mmCIF file of C-alpha atoms in Angstrom:
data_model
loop_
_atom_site.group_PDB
_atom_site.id
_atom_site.type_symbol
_atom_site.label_atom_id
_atom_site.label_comp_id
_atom_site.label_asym_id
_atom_site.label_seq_id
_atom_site.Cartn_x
_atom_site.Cartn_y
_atom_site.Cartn_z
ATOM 1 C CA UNK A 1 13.536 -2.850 22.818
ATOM 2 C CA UNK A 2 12.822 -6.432 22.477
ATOM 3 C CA UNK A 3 12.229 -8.319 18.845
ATOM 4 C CA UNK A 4 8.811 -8.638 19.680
ATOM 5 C CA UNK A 5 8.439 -4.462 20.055
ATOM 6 C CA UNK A 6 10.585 -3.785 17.328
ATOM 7 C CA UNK A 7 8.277 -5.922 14.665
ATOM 8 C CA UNK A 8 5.302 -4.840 15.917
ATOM 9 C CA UNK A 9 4.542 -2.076 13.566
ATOM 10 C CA UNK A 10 5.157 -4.677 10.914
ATOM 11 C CA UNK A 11 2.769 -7.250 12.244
ATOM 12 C CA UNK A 12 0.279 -4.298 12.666
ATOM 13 C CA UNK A 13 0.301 -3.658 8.993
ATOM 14 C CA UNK A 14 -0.014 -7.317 7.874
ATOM 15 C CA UNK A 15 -3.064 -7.573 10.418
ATOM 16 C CA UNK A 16 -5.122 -5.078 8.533
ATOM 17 C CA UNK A 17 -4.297 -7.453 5.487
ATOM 18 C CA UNK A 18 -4.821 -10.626 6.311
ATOM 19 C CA UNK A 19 -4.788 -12.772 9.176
ATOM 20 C CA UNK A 20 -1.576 -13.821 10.910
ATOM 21 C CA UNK A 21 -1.384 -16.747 13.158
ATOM 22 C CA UNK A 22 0.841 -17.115 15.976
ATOM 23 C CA UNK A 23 3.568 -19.012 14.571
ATOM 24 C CA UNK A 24 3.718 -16.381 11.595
ATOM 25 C CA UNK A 25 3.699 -13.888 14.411
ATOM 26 C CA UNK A 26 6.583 -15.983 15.843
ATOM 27 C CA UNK A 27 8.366 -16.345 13.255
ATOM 28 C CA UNK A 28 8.746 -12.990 12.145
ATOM 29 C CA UNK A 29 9.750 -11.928 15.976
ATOM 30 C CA UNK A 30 12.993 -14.266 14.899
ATOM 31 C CA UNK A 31 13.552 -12.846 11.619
ATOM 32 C CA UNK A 32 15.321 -10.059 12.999
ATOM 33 C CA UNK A 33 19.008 -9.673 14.042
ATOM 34 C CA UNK A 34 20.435 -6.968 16.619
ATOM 35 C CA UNK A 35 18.847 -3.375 16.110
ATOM 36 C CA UNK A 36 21.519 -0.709 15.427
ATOM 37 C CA UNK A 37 20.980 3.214 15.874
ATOM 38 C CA UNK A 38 22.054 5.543 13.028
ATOM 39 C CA UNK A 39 22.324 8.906 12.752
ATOM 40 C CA UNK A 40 20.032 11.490 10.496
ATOM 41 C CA UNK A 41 22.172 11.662 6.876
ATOM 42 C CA UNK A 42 23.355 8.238 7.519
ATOM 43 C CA UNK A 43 23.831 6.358 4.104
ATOM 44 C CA UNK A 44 22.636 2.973 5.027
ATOM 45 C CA UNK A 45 22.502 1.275 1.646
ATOM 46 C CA UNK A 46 24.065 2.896 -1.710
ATOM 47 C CA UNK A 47 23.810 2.632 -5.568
ATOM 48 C CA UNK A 48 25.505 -0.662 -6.595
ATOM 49 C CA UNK A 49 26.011 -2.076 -3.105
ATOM 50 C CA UNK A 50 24.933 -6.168 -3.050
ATOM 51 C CA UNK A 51 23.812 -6.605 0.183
ATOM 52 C CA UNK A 52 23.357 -10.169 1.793
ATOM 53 C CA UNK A 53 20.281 -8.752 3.939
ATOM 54 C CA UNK A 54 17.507 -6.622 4.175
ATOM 55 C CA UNK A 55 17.206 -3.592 6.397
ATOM 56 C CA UNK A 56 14.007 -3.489 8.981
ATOM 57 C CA UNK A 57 13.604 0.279 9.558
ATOM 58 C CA UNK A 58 11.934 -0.245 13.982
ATOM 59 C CA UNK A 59 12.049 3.498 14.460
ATOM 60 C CA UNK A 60 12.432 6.565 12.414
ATOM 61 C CA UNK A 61 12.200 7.926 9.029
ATOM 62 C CA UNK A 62 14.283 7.210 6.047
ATOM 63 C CA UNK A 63 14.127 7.332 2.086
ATOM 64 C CA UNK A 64 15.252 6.155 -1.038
ATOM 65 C CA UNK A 65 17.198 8.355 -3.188
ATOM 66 C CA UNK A 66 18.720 8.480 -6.760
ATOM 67 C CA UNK A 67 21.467 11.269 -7.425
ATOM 68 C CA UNK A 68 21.680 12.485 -10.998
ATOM 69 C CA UNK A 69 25.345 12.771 -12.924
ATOM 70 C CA UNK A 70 25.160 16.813 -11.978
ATOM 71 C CA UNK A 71 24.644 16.199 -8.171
ATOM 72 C CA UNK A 72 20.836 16.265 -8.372
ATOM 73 C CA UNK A 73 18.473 14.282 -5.465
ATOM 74 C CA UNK A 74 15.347 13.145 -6.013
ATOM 75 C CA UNK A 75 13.633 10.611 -3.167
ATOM 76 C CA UNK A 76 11.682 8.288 -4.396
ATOM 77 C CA UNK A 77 9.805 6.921 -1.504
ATOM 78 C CA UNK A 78 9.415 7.352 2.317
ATOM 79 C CA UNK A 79 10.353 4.660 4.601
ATOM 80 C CA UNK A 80 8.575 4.282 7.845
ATOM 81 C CA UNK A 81 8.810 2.030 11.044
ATOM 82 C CA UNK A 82 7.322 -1.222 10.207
ATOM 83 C CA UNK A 83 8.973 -1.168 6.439
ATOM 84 C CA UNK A 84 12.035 -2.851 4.892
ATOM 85 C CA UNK A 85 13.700 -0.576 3.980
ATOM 86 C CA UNK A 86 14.702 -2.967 0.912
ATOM 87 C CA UNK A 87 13.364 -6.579 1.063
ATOM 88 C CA UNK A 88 13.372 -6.381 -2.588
ATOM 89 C CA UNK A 89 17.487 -6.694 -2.627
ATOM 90 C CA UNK A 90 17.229 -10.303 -1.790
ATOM 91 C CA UNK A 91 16.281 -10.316 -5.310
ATOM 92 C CA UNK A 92 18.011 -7.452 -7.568
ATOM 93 C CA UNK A 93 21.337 -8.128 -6.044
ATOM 94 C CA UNK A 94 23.078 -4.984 -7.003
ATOM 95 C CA UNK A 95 21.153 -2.325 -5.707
ATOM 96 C CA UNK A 96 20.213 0.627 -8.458
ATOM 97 C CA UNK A 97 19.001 3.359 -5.736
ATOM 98 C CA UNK A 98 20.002 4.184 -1.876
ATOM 99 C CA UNK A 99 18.689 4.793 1.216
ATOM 100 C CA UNK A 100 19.471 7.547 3.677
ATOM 101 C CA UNK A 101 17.944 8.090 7.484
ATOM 102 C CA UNK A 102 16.074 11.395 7.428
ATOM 103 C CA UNK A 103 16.215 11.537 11.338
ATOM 104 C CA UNK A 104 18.092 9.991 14.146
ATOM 105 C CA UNK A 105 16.808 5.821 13.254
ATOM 106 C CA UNK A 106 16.914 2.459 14.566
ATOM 107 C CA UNK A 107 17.406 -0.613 11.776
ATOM 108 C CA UNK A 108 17.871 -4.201 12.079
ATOM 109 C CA UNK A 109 18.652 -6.887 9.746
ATOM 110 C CA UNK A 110 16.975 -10.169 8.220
ATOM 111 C CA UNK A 111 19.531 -12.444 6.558
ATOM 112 C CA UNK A 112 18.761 -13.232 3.016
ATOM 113 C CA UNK A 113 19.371 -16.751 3.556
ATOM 114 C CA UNK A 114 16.513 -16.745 6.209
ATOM 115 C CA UNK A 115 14.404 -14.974 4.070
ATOM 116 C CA UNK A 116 14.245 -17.583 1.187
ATOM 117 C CA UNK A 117 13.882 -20.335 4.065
ATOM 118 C CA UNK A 118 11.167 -18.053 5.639
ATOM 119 C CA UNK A 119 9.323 -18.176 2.186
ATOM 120 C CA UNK A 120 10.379 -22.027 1.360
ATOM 121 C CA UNK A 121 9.197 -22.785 4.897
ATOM 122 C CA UNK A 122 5.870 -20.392 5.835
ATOM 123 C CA UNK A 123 4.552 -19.543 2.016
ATOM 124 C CA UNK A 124 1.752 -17.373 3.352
ATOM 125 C CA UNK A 125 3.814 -15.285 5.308
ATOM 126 C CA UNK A 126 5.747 -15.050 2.171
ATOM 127 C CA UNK A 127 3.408 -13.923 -0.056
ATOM 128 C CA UNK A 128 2.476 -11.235 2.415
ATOM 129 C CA UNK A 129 5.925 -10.129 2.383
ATOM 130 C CA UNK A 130 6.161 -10.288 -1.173
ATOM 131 C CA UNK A 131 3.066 -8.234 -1.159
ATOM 132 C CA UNK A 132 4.855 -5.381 0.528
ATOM 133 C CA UNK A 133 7.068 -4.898 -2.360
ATOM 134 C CA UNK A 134 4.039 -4.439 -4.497
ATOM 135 C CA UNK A 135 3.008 -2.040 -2.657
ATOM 136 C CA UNK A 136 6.426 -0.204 -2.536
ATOM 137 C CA UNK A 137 5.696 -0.395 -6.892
ATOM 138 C CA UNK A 138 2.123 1.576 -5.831
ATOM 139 C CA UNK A 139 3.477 3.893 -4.260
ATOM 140 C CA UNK A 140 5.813 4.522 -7.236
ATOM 141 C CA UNK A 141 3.478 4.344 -9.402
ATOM 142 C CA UNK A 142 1.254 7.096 -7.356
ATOM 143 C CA UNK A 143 3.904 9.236 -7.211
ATOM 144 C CA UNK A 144 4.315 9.268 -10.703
ATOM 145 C CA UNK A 145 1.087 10.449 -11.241
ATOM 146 C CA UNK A 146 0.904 12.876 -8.414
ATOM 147 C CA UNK A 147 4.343 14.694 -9.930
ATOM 148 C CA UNK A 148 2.924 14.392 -13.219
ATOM 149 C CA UNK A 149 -0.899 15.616 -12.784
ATOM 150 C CA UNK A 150 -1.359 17.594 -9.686
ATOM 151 C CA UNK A 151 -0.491 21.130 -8.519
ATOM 152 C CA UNK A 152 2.683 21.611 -5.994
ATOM 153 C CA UNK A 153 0.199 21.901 -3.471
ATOM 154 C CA UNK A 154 -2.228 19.319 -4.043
ATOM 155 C CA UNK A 155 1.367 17.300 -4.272
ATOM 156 C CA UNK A 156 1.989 17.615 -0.821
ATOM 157 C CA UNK A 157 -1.161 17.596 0.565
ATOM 158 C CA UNK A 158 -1.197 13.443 -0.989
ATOM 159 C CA UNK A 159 2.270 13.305 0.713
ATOM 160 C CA UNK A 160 0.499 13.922 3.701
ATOM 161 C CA UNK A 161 -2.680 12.168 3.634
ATOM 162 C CA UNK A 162 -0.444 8.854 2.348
ATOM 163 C CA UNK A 163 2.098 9.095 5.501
ATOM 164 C CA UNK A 164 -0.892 9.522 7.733
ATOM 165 C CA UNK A 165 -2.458 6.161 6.674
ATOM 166 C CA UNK A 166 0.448 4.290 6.889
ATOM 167 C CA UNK A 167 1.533 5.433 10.019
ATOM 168 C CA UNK A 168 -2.012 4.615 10.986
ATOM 169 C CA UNK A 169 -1.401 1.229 9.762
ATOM 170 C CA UNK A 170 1.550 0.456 11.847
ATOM 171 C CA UNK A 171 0.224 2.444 15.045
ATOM 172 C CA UNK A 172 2.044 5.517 15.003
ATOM 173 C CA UNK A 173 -0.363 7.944 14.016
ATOM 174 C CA UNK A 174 -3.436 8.914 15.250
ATOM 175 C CA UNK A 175 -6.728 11.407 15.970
ATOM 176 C CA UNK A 176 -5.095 13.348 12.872
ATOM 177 C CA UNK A 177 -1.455 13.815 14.579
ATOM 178 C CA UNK A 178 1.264 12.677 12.871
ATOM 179 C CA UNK A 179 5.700 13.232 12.693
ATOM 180 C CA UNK A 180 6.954 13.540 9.555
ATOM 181 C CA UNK A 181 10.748 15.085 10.423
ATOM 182 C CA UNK A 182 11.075 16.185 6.931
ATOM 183 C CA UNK A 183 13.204 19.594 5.840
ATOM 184 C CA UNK A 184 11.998 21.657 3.429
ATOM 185 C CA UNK A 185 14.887 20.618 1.297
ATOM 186 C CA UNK A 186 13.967 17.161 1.961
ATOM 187 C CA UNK A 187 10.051 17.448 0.615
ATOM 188 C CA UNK A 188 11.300 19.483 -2.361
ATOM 189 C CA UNK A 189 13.716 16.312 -2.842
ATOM 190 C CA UNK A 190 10.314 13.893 -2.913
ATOM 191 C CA UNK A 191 8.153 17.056 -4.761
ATOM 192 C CA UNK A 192 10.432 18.079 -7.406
ATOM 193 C CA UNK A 193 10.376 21.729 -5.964
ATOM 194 C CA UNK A 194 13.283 24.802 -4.447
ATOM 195 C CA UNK A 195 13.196 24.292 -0.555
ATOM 196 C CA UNK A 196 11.106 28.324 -1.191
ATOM 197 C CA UNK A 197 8.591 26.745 -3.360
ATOM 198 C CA UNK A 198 7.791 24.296 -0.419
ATOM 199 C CA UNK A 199 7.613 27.251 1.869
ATOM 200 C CA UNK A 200 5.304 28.962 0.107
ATOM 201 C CA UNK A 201 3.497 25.727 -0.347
ATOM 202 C CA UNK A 202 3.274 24.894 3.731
ATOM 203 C CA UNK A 203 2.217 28.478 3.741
ATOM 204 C CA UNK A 204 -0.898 28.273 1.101
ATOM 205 C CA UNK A 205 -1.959 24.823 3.092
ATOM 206 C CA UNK A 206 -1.666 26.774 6.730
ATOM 207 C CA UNK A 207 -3.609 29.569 5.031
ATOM 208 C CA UNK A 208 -6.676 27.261 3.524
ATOM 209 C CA UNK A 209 -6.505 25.404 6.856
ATOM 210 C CA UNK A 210 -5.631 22.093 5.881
ATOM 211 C CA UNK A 211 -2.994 21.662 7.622
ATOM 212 C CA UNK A 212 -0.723 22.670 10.730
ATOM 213 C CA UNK A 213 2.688 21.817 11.014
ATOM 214 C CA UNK A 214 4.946 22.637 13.751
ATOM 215 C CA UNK A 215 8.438 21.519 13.489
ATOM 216 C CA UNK A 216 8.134 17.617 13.003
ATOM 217 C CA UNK A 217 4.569 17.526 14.254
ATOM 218 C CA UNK A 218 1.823 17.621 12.043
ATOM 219 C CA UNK A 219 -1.743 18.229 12.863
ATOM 220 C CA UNK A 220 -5.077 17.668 10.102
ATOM 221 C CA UNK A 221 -7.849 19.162 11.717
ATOM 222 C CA UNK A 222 -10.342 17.444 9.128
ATOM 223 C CA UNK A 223 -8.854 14.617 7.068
ATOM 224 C CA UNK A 224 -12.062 14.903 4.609
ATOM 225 C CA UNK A 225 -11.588 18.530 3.166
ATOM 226 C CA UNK A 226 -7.273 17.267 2.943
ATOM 227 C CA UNK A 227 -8.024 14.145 1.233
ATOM 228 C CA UNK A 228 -10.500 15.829 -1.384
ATOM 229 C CA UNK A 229 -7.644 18.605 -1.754
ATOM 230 C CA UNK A 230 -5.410 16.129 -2.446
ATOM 231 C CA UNK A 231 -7.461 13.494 -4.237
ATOM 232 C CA UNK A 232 -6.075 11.080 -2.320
ATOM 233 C CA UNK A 233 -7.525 7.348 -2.567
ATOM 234 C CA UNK A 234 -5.485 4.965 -0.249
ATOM 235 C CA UNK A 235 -6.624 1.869 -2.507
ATOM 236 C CA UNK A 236 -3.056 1.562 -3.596
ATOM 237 C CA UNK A 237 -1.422 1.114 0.237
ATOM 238 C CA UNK A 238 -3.680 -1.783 0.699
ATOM 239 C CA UNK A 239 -4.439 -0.984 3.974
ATOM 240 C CA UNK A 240 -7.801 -3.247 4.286
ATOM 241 C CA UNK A 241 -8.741 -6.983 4.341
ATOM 242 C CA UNK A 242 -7.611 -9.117 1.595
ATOM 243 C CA UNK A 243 -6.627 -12.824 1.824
ATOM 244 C CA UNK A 244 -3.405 -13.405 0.255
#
């Protein structure tokens, strides 16, 4: 896959924000280093590493992850193609969380050092970089409130409805078909439920209809009943227009 392929779900997203011009397009097509492939349970950034670059996640699925002192998991957000993975390290230094590839994946690398010169030298394409760590604190922050309000089911039902716009957004979803090659242990990870609470979950969404999910494969057969099930608003992913 050349650069050009492999940043295209990136470029996709930033579209639907704002307008790129071809040297922005340009210059992101040289941000990237050599892609790599890594396996599903692959570790690719842990607690307290200091990594000198940031990981580009061109194909897969992969998450972020804290482990408590008793052996505990609890993901913390879903990384698909078209995301860094963690473009926020050029800043924090030591990292306080980790990443893990939830299927078979394909990374590459930007260089810290020409990600400063990226922002020093193109400060529009570095705001709307910048501008996708905000929205990694959005999707935090919805989280937060989806744990903290909403019924298991409702819970995953906005799981749903939120991977299904942004793989929209980067061109890997569409006509209500989506992947999201998650175990049941790895949803209860991101829900706080037992891998059987998720089954019976999967099974109450099947049941009402909203949902149909095959292995990886995912199907919505009308997105308007699952978004008012889940009370889903995708205001926080930033998905439309807005100048930066």
């Amino acid at each position: 896959m050349s650069s050009s392929q492999g940043i295209a779900p990136l470029v996709r997203k930033m579209a639907r924000r704002d307008t790129l011009s071809a040297v922005e397009r340009e210059v992101l097509t040289g941000l990237l280093g050599p892609e790599r492939a890594v396996k599903a349970g692959a570790v690719l950034v842990a607690p307290g590493d200091r990594p000198t670059y940031s990981t580009f996640l061109v194909n897969g699925f992969t998450a972020r992850f804290s482990v408590t002192a008793a052996g505990g998991r609890q993901l913390t957000e879903i990384n698909v193609a078209g995301d860094f993975i963690d473009l926020h390290s050029m800043l924090m230094r030591q990292m306080d969380h980790g990443v893990v590839a939830l299927e078979d994946s394909v990374v590459a690398f930007a260089q810290h050092t020409d990600l400063r010169r990226l922002t020093e030298q193109h400060p529009h394409l570095g705001r709307l970089l910048w501008l996708e760590t905000v929205i990694d604190g959005a999707i935090h922050r919805q989280w937060l409130v989806t744990m903290g309000q909403q019924d298991a089911a409702s819970r995953l039902a906005h799981l749903v409805c939120e991977l299904y716009r942004r793989l929209e957004a980067a061109g890997l979803a569409s006509d209500g078909q989506l992947k999201i090659p998650m175990t049941q242990a790895d949803l209860g990870d991101v829900l706080g439920l037992t891998p059987i609470h998720v089954n019976r979950v999967l099974m109450e969404l099947r049941r009402e209809g909203l949902i149909e999910w095959k292995g990886a494969q995912v199907t919505i057969p009308d997105w308007d009943r699952l978004a008012k099930f889940a009370e889903f608003d995708p205001t926080y992913l930033r998905l439309q227009s807005d100048t930066v």
